[in-house]
Protein backbone atom coordinates (compact mmCIF):
# COMPACT_ATOMS: atom_id res chain seq x y z
CA UNK A 1 0.00 0.00 0.00
CA UNK A 2 1.22 3.51 -0.77
CA UNK A 3 0.07 7.10 -0.40
CA UNK A 4 1.30 9.02 -3.48
CA UNK A 5 2.44 12.62 -3.39
CA UNK A 6 -0.69 14.81 -3.91
CA UNK A 7 -0.99 16.06 -7.47
CA UNK A 8 -3.64 18.76 -7.20
CA UNK A 9 -4.24 21.45 -4.58
CA UNK A 10 -7.94 21.92 -4.05
CA UNK A 11 -8.07 25.14 -2.06
CA UNK A 12 -5.43 27.59 -0.85
CA UNK A 13 -7.78 28.50 1.99
CA UNK A 14 -7.46 25.18 3.80
CA UNK A 15 -5.00 24.84 6.65
CA UNK A 16 -1.61 23.38 5.79
CA UNK A 17 -0.54 20.33 7.76
CA UNK A 18 -0.85 16.60 8.05
CA UNK A 19 -3.00 13.90 9.52
CA UNK A 20 -0.72 11.17 10.79
CA UNK A 21 -1.85 7.65 11.59
CA UNK A 22 0.79 5.73 13.53
CA UNK A 23 1.03 2.06 14.43
CA UNK A 24 -1.94 0.85 12.35
CA UNK A 25 -2.17 -2.91 12.83
CA UNK A 26 -5.77 -3.90 12.05
CA UNK A 27 -6.37 -6.86 9.69
CA UNK A 28 -3.48 -6.98 7.17
CA UNK A 29 -1.80 -3.77 8.36
CA UNK A 30 1.50 -4.45 10.06
CA UNK A 31 2.38 -1.45 12.25
CA UNK A 32 1.83 1.02 9.37
CA UNK A 33 2.43 4.76 9.74
CA UNK A 34 0.84 7.06 7.13
CA UNK A 35 0.96 10.85 6.77
CA UNK A 36 -1.96 12.37 4.82
CA UNK A 37 -1.49 16.00 3.71
CA UNK A 38 -4.37 18.44 4.18
CA UNK A 39 -5.62 20.91 1.59
CA UNK A 40 -4.99 18.47 -1.24
CA UNK A 41 -6.62 15.63 -3.13
CA UNK A 42 -4.82 12.49 -1.96
CA UNK A 43 -5.32 8.99 -3.35
CA UNK A 44 -4.59 5.89 -1.28
CA UNK A 45 -3.64 3.03 -3.59
CA UNK A 46 -2.57 -0.56 -3.24
CA UNK A 47 -3.31 -4.11 -4.33
CA UNK A 48 -6.43 -5.88 -3.17
CA UNK A 49 -6.20 -6.82 0.49
CA UNK A 50 -3.35 -4.44 1.28
CA UNK A 51 -5.42 -2.55 3.87
CA UNK A 52 -6.61 0.62 2.09
CA UNK A 53 -10.17 0.48 3.41
CA UNK A 54 -8.99 -0.69 6.80
CA UNK A 55 -6.65 2.28 7.15
CA UNK A 56 -9.06 4.98 5.95
CA UNK A 57 -12.52 3.64 6.83
CA UNK A 58 -11.99 1.31 9.77
CA UNK A 59 -9.32 3.36 11.54
CA UNK A 60 -9.30 7.04 10.45
CA UNK A 61 -13.02 7.45 9.70
CA UNK A 62 -14.19 5.63 12.81
CA UNK A 63 -11.72 7.58 14.97
CA UNK A 64 -13.02 10.91 13.63
CA UNK A 65 -16.66 9.82 13.97
CA UNK A 66 -16.04 8.92 17.62
CA UNK A 67 -14.13 12.17 18.20
CA UNK A 68 -16.72 14.56 16.68
CA UNK A 69 -20.02 12.69 16.55
CA UNK A 70 -19.86 10.42 19.58
CA UNK A 71 -19.97 7.24 17.49
CA UNK A 72 -19.85 3.95 19.42
CA UNK A 73 -17.99 2.06 16.67
CA UNK A 74 -14.52 1.06 17.78
CA UNK A 75 -11.69 2.19 15.46
CA UNK A 76 -9.29 -0.46 14.21
CA UNK A 77 -6.13 -1.08 16.17
CA UNK A 78 -3.60 1.77 15.98
CA UNK A 79 -1.28 3.70 18.28
CA UNK A 80 -2.35 7.30 17.63
CA UNK A 81 -3.81 9.78 15.14
CA UNK A 82 -2.49 13.35 15.22
CA UNK A 83 -3.42 16.51 13.32
CA UNK A 84 -7.18 16.31 13.96
CA UNK A 85 -7.06 19.74 15.64
CA UNK A 86 -6.60 21.23 12.16
CA UNK A 87 -10.07 20.01 11.13
CA UNK A 88 -13.58 20.49 12.43
CA UNK A 89 -15.60 17.91 10.50
CA UNK A 90 -15.38 14.77 8.39
CA UNK A 91 -17.72 14.20 5.42
CA UNK A 92 -18.02 10.74 3.89
CA UNK A 93 -19.17 10.76 0.26
CA UNK A 94 -20.00 7.34 -1.17
CA UNK A 95 -21.80 6.11 -4.29
CA UNK A 96 -25.15 5.24 -2.73
CA UNK A 97 -28.14 6.60 -4.73
CA UNK A 98 -29.37 10.13 -3.97
CA UNK A 99 -32.95 8.82 -4.12
CA UNK A 100 -34.91 5.75 -5.09
CA UNK A 101 -37.86 7.37 -6.88
CA UNK A 102 -38.13 9.45 -10.10
CA UNK A 103 -39.01 12.47 -7.93
CA UNK A 104 -35.41 12.81 -6.76
CA UNK A 105 -33.15 14.56 -9.27
CA UNK A 106 -30.01 16.75 -9.44
CA UNK A 107 -32.01 19.97 -9.00
CA UNK A 108 -33.81 18.82 -5.85
CA UNK A 109 -30.76 17.17 -4.28
CA UNK A 110 -28.47 20.19 -4.65
CA UNK A 111 -31.10 22.71 -3.55
CA UNK A 112 -31.13 24.41 -6.96
CA UNK A 113 -34.83 23.59 -7.39
CA UNK A 114 -35.80 25.61 -4.29
CA UNK A 115 -34.22 28.71 -5.83
CA UNK A 116 -35.88 28.05 -9.21
CA UNK A 117 -39.32 27.66 -7.59
CA UNK A 118 -38.87 30.92 -5.68
CA UNK A 119 -37.89 32.61 -8.93
CA UNK A 120 -41.04 31.40 -10.70
CA UNK A 121 -43.22 32.44 -7.75
CA UNK A 122 -41.91 36.01 -8.06
CA UNK A 123 -42.98 36.36 -11.69
CA UNK A 124 -45.85 38.83 -12.30
CA UNK A 125 -48.07 36.15 -13.89
CA UNK A 126 -47.63 33.92 -10.84
CA UNK A 127 -48.38 36.74 -8.40
CA UNK A 128 -51.57 37.69 -10.26
CA UNK A 129 -52.84 34.11 -9.88
CA UNK A 130 -51.68 33.90 -6.27
CA UNK A 131 -49.17 31.14 -6.94
CA UNK A 132 -46.51 30.61 -4.28
CA UNK A 133 -43.32 28.56 -4.54
CA UNK A 134 -45.18 25.40 -3.51
CA UNK A 135 -47.23 25.62 -6.70
CA UNK A 136 -44.09 24.74 -8.66
CA UNK A 137 -43.22 21.70 -6.57
CA UNK A 138 -44.09 18.27 -7.90
CA UNK A 139 -44.01 16.84 -4.36
CA UNK A 140 -47.21 18.54 -3.12
CA UNK A 141 -50.75 18.89 -4.41
CA UNK A 142 -51.77 21.99 -6.30
CA UNK A 143 -49.53 22.44 -9.29
CA UNK A 144 -48.48 18.88 -10.02
CA UNK A 145 -50.19 16.26 -12.16
CA UNK A 146 -52.27 14.16 -9.80
CA UNK A 147 -52.39 11.16 -12.14
CA UNK A 148 -48.69 10.45 -11.60
CA UNK A 149 -48.40 12.59 -8.42
CA UNK A 150 -45.60 14.63 -9.94
CA UNK A 151 -43.41 11.73 -11.02
CA UNK A 152 -44.05 12.13 -14.75
CA UNK A 153 -44.00 8.33 -14.78
CA UNK A 154 -46.37 5.59 -13.71
CA UNK A 155 -44.97 2.61 -11.84
CA UNK A 156 -46.08 -0.84 -12.95
CA UNK A 157 -45.28 -3.63 -10.51
CA UNK A 158 -43.94 -6.78 -12.15
CA UNK A 159 -44.21 -10.06 -10.28
CA UNK A 160 -40.75 -11.52 -9.62
CA UNK A 161 -39.17 -8.70 -11.68
CA UNK A 162 -38.12 -5.10 -10.96
CA UNK A 163 -40.94 -2.53 -11.43
CA UNK A 164 -41.33 -0.86 -14.83
CA UNK A 165 -41.93 2.89 -15.28
CA UNK A 166 -43.99 4.24 -18.20
CA UNK A 167 -44.66 7.86 -19.16
CA UNK A 168 -47.79 9.33 -17.62
CA UNK A 169 -50.40 9.78 -20.40
CA UNK A 170 -52.14 12.59 -18.51
CA UNK A 171 -49.21 15.06 -18.41
CA UNK A 172 -47.03 13.39 -21.07
CA UNK A 173 -44.22 13.13 -18.53
CA UNK A 174 -44.22 16.87 -17.73
CA UNK A 175 -45.09 16.40 -14.03
CA UNK A 176 -47.33 19.50 -13.79
CA UNK A 177 -50.90 20.45 -14.65
CA UNK A 178 -51.76 22.85 -17.47
CA UNK A 179 -52.24 25.94 -15.26
CA UNK A 180 -48.79 25.64 -13.73
CA UNK A 181 -47.13 25.21 -17.12
CA UNK A 182 -48.68 28.50 -18.30
CA UNK A 183 -46.20 30.47 -16.14
CA UNK A 184 -43.07 31.28 -18.18
CA UNK A 185 -39.66 32.69 -17.36
CA UNK A 186 -37.69 33.91 -20.39
CA UNK A 187 -39.99 31.83 -22.61
CA UNK A 188 -39.68 28.61 -20.57
CA UNK A 189 -42.07 27.00 -18.11
CA UNK A 190 -40.96 25.02 -15.07
CA UNK A 191 -40.86 21.72 -16.97
CA UNK A 192 -38.76 23.25 -19.76
CA UNK A 193 -36.27 24.45 -17.15
CA UNK A 194 -36.03 21.00 -15.56
CA UNK A 195 -35.31 19.59 -19.02
CA UNK A 196 -32.22 21.81 -19.44
CA UNK A 197 -28.79 20.26 -19.10
CA UNK A 198 -26.48 21.78 -16.51
CA UNK A 199 -24.42 23.36 -19.31
CA UNK A 200 -27.55 24.91 -20.84
CA UNK A 201 -28.79 26.08 -17.44
CA UNK A 202 -25.50 27.87 -16.71
CA UNK A 203 -26.13 30.11 -19.75
CA UNK A 204 -29.87 30.42 -19.09
CA UNK A 205 -29.37 31.59 -15.47
CA UNK A 206 -26.14 33.52 -16.08
CA UNK A 207 -27.63 36.69 -14.57
CA UNK A 208 -28.81 34.91 -11.40
CA UNK A 209 -25.71 34.81 -9.17
CA UNK A 210 -26.84 32.11 -6.73
CA UNK A 211 -28.04 29.69 -9.41
CA UNK A 212 -25.05 30.36 -11.68
CA UNK A 213 -22.60 29.59 -8.85
CA UNK A 214 -24.26 26.31 -7.91
CA UNK A 215 -24.63 25.22 -11.51
CA UNK A 216 -20.97 25.93 -12.22
CA UNK A 217 -20.05 23.61 -9.36
CA UNK A 218 -21.93 20.82 -11.14
CA UNK A 219 -20.01 21.67 -14.30
CA UNK A 220 -16.70 21.58 -12.48
CA UNK A 221 -17.28 18.05 -11.17
CA UNK A 222 -18.02 16.88 -14.73
CA UNK A 223 -21.83 16.75 -14.69
CA UNK A 224 -22.56 19.39 -17.33
CA UNK A 225 -24.40 16.81 -19.46
CA UNK A 226 -26.99 15.89 -16.80
CA UNK A 227 -30.49 17.31 -17.03
CA UNK A 228 -31.68 19.21 -13.98
CA UNK A 229 -34.79 17.06 -13.66
CA UNK A 230 -33.20 13.74 -14.59
CA UNK A 231 -34.65 11.02 -12.30
CA UNK A 232 -32.25 9.76 -9.65
CA UNK A 233 -33.09 6.20 -10.68
CA UNK A 234 -31.16 6.75 -13.93
CA UNK A 235 -27.94 8.03 -12.34
CA UNK A 236 -24.83 5.88 -11.94
CA UNK A 237 -22.98 5.52 -8.64
CA UNK A 238 -20.22 7.84 -9.84
CA UNK A 239 -22.72 10.50 -10.90
CA UNK A 240 -24.45 10.30 -7.53
CA UNK A 241 -21.09 10.70 -5.77
CA UNK A 242 -20.17 13.78 -7.80
CA UNK A 243 -23.59 15.29 -7.09
CA UNK A 244 -22.92 14.88 -3.38
CA UNK A 245 -19.54 16.59 -3.74
CA UNK A 246 -21.09 19.55 -5.57
CA UNK A 247 -23.87 19.82 -2.98
CA UNK A 248 -21.34 19.90 -0.13
CA UNK A 249 -19.13 22.48 -1.82
CA UNK A 250 -22.11 24.65 -2.71
CA UNK A 251 -23.81 24.96 0.65
CA UNK A 252 -21.25 24.72 3.43
CA UNK A 253 -17.98 26.15 4.67
CA UNK A 254 -15.55 23.41 3.68
CA UNK A 255 -12.04 24.78 4.25
CA UNK A 256 -11.61 22.79 7.47
CA UNK A 257 -13.58 19.69 6.45
CA UNK A 258 -12.03 16.34 5.59
CA UNK A 259 -13.78 14.60 2.69
CA UNK A 260 -13.49 10.82 2.42
CA UNK A 261 -14.46 9.40 -0.97
CA UNK A 262 -14.73 5.66 -1.47
Coordinates of C-alpha atoms in Angstrom, one line a residue:
X1 CA 0.0 0.0 0.0
X2 CA 1.2 3.5 -0.8
X3 CA 0.1 7.1 -0.4
X4 CA 1.3 9.0 -3.5
X5 CA 2.4 12.6 -3.4
X6 CA -0.7 14.8 -3.9
X7 CA -1.0 16.1 -7.5
X8 CA -3.6 18.8 -7.2
X9 CA -4.2 21.4 -4.6
X10 CA -7.9 21.9 -4.1
X11 CA -8.1 25.1 -2.1
X12 CA -5.4 27.6 -0.9
X13 CA -7.8 28.5 2.0
X14 CA -7.5 25.2 3.8
X15 CA -5.0 24.8 6.6
X16 CA -1.6 23.4 5.8
X17 CA -0.5 20.3 7.8
X18 CA -0.9 16.6 8.0
X19 CA -3.0 13.9 9.5
X20 CA -0.7 11.2 10.8
X21 CA -1.9 7.7 11.6
X22 CA 0.8 5.7 13.5
X23 CA 1.0 2.1 14.4
X24 CA -1.9 0.9 12.4
X25 CA -2.2 -2.9 12.8
X26 CA -5.8 -3.9 12.0
X27 CA -6.4 -6.9 9.7
X28 CA -3.5 -7.0 7.2
X29 CA -1.8 -3.8 8.4
X30 CA 1.5 -4.5 10.1
X31 CA 2.4 -1.5 12.3
X32 CA 1.8 1.0 9.4
X33 CA 2.4 4.8 9.7
X34 CA 0.8 7.1 7.1
X35 CA 1.0 10.8 6.8
X36 CA -2.0 12.4 4.8
X37 CA -1.5 16.0 3.7
X38 CA -4.4 18.4 4.2
X39 CA -5.6 20.9 1.6
X40 CA -5.0 18.5 -1.2
X41 CA -6.6 15.6 -3.1
X42 CA -4.8 12.5 -2.0
X43 CA -5.3 9.0 -3.4
X44 CA -4.6 5.9 -1.3
X45 CA -3.6 3.0 -3.6
X46 CA -2.6 -0.6 -3.2
X47 CA -3.3 -4.1 -4.3
X48 CA -6.4 -5.9 -3.2
X49 CA -6.2 -6.8 0.5
X50 CA -3.4 -4.4 1.3
X51 CA -5.4 -2.6 3.9
X52 CA -6.6 0.6 2.1
X53 CA -10.2 0.5 3.4
X54 CA -9.0 -0.7 6.8
X55 CA -6.7 2.3 7.1
X56 CA -9.1 5.0 6.0
X57 CA -12.5 3.6 6.8
X58 CA -12.0 1.3 9.8
X59 CA -9.3 3.4 11.5
X60 CA -9.3 7.0 10.5
X61 CA -13.0 7.5 9.7
X62 CA -14.2 5.6 12.8
X63 CA -11.7 7.6 15.0
X64 CA -13.0 10.9 13.6
X65 CA -16.7 9.8 14.0
X66 CA -16.0 8.9 17.6
X67 CA -14.1 12.2 18.2
X68 CA -16.7 14.6 16.7
X69 CA -20.0 12.7 16.5
X70 CA -19.9 10.4 19.6
X71 CA -20.0 7.2 17.5
X72 CA -19.8 3.9 19.4
X73 CA -18.0 2.1 16.7
X74 CA -14.5 1.1 17.8
X75 CA -11.7 2.2 15.5
X76 CA -9.3 -0.5 14.2
X77 CA -6.1 -1.1 16.2
X78 CA -3.6 1.8 16.0
X79 CA -1.3 3.7 18.3
X80 CA -2.3 7.3 17.6
X81 CA -3.8 9.8 15.1
X82 CA -2.5 13.4 15.2
X83 CA -3.4 16.5 13.3
X84 CA -7.2 16.3 14.0
X85 CA -7.1 19.7 15.6
X86 CA -6.6 21.2 12.2
X87 CA -10.1 20.0 11.1
X88 CA -13.6 20.5 12.4
X89 CA -15.6 17.9 10.5
X90 CA -15.4 14.8 8.4
X91 CA -17.7 14.2 5.4
X92 CA -18.0 10.7 3.9
X93 CA -19.2 10.8 0.3
X94 CA -20.0 7.3 -1.2
X95 CA -21.8 6.1 -4.3
X96 CA -25.1 5.2 -2.7
X97 CA -28.1 6.6 -4.7
X98 CA -29.4 10.1 -4.0
X99 CA -32.9 8.8 -4.1
X100 CA -34.9 5.7 -5.1
X101 CA -37.9 7.4 -6.9
X102 CA -38.1 9.5 -10.1
X103 CA -39.0 12.5 -7.9
X104 CA -35.4 12.8 -6.8
X105 CA -33.1 14.6 -9.3
X106 CA -30.0 16.7 -9.4
X107 CA -32.0 20.0 -9.0
X108 CA -33.8 18.8 -5.8
X109 CA -30.8 17.2 -4.3
X110 CA -28.5 20.2 -4.7
X111 CA -31.1 22.7 -3.6
X112 CA -31.1 24.4 -7.0
X113 CA -34.8 23.6 -7.4
X114 CA -35.8 25.6 -4.3
X115 CA -34.2 28.7 -5.8
X116 CA -35.9 28.1 -9.2
X117 CA -39.3 27.7 -7.6
X118 CA -38.9 30.9 -5.7
X119 CA -37.9 32.6 -8.9
X120 CA -41.0 31.4 -10.7
X121 CA -43.2 32.4 -7.7
X122 CA -41.9 36.0 -8.1
X123 CA -43.0 36.4 -11.7
X124 CA -45.8 38.8 -12.3
X125 CA -48.1 36.2 -13.9
X126 CA -47.6 33.9 -10.8
X127 CA -48.4 36.7 -8.4
X128 CA -51.6 37.7 -10.3
X129 CA -52.8 34.1 -9.9
X130 CA -51.7 33.9 -6.3
X131 CA -49.2 31.1 -6.9
X132 CA -46.5 30.6 -4.3
X133 CA -43.3 28.6 -4.5
X134 CA -45.2 25.4 -3.5
X135 CA -47.2 25.6 -6.7
X136 CA -44.1 24.7 -8.7
X137 CA -43.2 21.7 -6.6
X138 CA -44.1 18.3 -7.9
X139 CA -44.0 16.8 -4.4
X140 CA -47.2 18.5 -3.1
X141 CA -50.7 18.9 -4.4
X142 CA -51.8 22.0 -6.3
X143 CA -49.5 22.4 -9.3
X144 CA -48.5 18.9 -10.0
X145 CA -50.2 16.3 -12.2
X146 CA -52.3 14.2 -9.8
X147 CA -52.4 11.2 -12.1
X148 CA -48.7 10.5 -11.6
X149 CA -48.4 12.6 -8.4
X150 CA -45.6 14.6 -9.9
X151 CA -43.4 11.7 -11.0
X152 CA -44.0 12.1 -14.7
X153 CA -44.0 8.3 -14.8
X154 CA -46.4 5.6 -13.7
X155 CA -45.0 2.6 -11.8
X156 CA -46.1 -0.8 -12.9
X157 CA -45.3 -3.6 -10.5
X158 CA -43.9 -6.8 -12.2
X159 CA -44.2 -10.1 -10.3
X160 CA -40.8 -11.5 -9.6
X161 CA -39.2 -8.7 -11.7
X162 CA -38.1 -5.1 -11.0
X163 CA -40.9 -2.5 -11.4
X164 CA -41.3 -0.9 -14.8
X165 CA -41.9 2.9 -15.3
X166 CA -44.0 4.2 -18.2
X167 CA -44.7 7.9 -19.2
X168 CA -47.8 9.3 -17.6
X169 CA -50.4 9.8 -20.4
X170 CA -52.1 12.6 -18.5
X171 CA -49.2 15.1 -18.4
X172 CA -47.0 13.4 -21.1
X173 CA -44.2 13.1 -18.5
X174 CA -44.2 16.9 -17.7
X175 CA -45.1 16.4 -14.0
X176 CA -47.3 19.5 -13.8
X177 CA -50.9 20.5 -14.6
X178 CA -51.8 22.9 -17.5
X179 CA -52.2 25.9 -15.3
X180 CA -48.8 25.6 -13.7
X181 CA -47.1 25.2 -17.1
X182 CA -48.7 28.5 -18.3
X183 CA -46.2 30.5 -16.1
X184 CA -43.1 31.3 -18.2
X185 CA -39.7 32.7 -17.4
X186 CA -37.7 33.9 -20.4
X187 CA -40.0 31.8 -22.6
X188 CA -39.7 28.6 -20.6
X189 CA -42.1 27.0 -18.1
X190 CA -41.0 25.0 -15.1
X191 CA -40.9 21.7 -17.0
X192 CA -38.8 23.2 -19.8
X193 CA -36.3 24.5 -17.1
X194 CA -36.0 21.0 -15.6
X195 CA -35.3 19.6 -19.0
X196 CA -32.2 21.8 -19.4
X197 CA -28.8 20.3 -19.1
X198 CA -26.5 21.8 -16.5
X199 CA -24.4 23.4 -19.3
X200 CA -27.5 24.9 -20.8
X201 CA -28.8 26.1 -17.4
X202 CA -25.5 27.9 -16.7
X203 CA -26.1 30.1 -19.7
X204 CA -29.9 30.4 -19.1
X205 CA -29.4 31.6 -15.5
X206 CA -26.1 33.5 -16.1
X207 CA -27.6 36.7 -14.6
X208 CA -28.8 34.9 -11.4
X209 CA -25.7 34.8 -9.2
X210 CA -26.8 32.1 -6.7
X211 CA -28.0 29.7 -9.4
X212 CA -25.1 30.4 -11.7
X213 CA -22.6 29.6 -8.9
X214 CA -24.3 26.3 -7.9
X215 CA -24.6 25.2 -11.5
X216 CA -21.0 25.9 -12.2
X217 CA -20.1 23.6 -9.4
X218 CA -21.9 20.8 -11.1
X219 CA -20.0 21.7 -14.3
X220 CA -16.7 21.6 -12.5
X221 CA -17.3 18.1 -11.2
X222 CA -18.0 16.9 -14.7
X223 CA -21.8 16.8 -14.7
X224 CA -22.6 19.4 -17.3
X225 CA -24.4 16.8 -19.5
X226 CA -27.0 15.9 -16.8
X227 CA -30.5 17.3 -17.0
X228 CA -31.7 19.2 -14.0
X229 CA -34.8 17.1 -13.7
X230 CA -33.2 13.7 -14.6
X231 CA -34.6 11.0 -12.3
X232 CA -32.2 9.8 -9.6
X233 CA -33.1 6.2 -10.7
X234 CA -31.2 6.8 -13.9
X235 CA -27.9 8.0 -12.3
X236 CA -24.8 5.9 -11.9
X237 CA -23.0 5.5 -8.6
X238 CA -20.2 7.8 -9.8
X239 CA -22.7 10.5 -10.9
X240 CA -24.4 10.3 -7.5
X241 CA -21.1 10.7 -5.8
X242 CA -20.2 13.8 -7.8
X243 CA -23.6 15.3 -7.1
X244 CA -22.9 14.9 -3.4
X245 CA -19.5 16.6 -3.7
X246 CA -21.1 19.5 -5.6
X247 CA -23.9 19.8 -3.0
X248 CA -21.3 19.9 -0.1
X249 CA -19.1 22.5 -1.8
X250 CA -22.1 24.6 -2.7
X251 CA -23.8 25.0 0.7
X252 CA -21.2 24.7 3.4
X253 CA -18.0 26.2 4.7
X254 CA -15.6 23.4 3.7
X255 CA -12.0 24.8 4.3
X256 CA -11.6 22.8 7.5
X257 CA -13.6 19.7 6.4
X258 CA -12.0 16.3 5.6
X259 CA -13.8 14.6 2.7
X260 CA -13.5 10.8 2.4
X261 CA -14.5 9.4 -1.0
X262 CA -14.7 5.7 -1.5

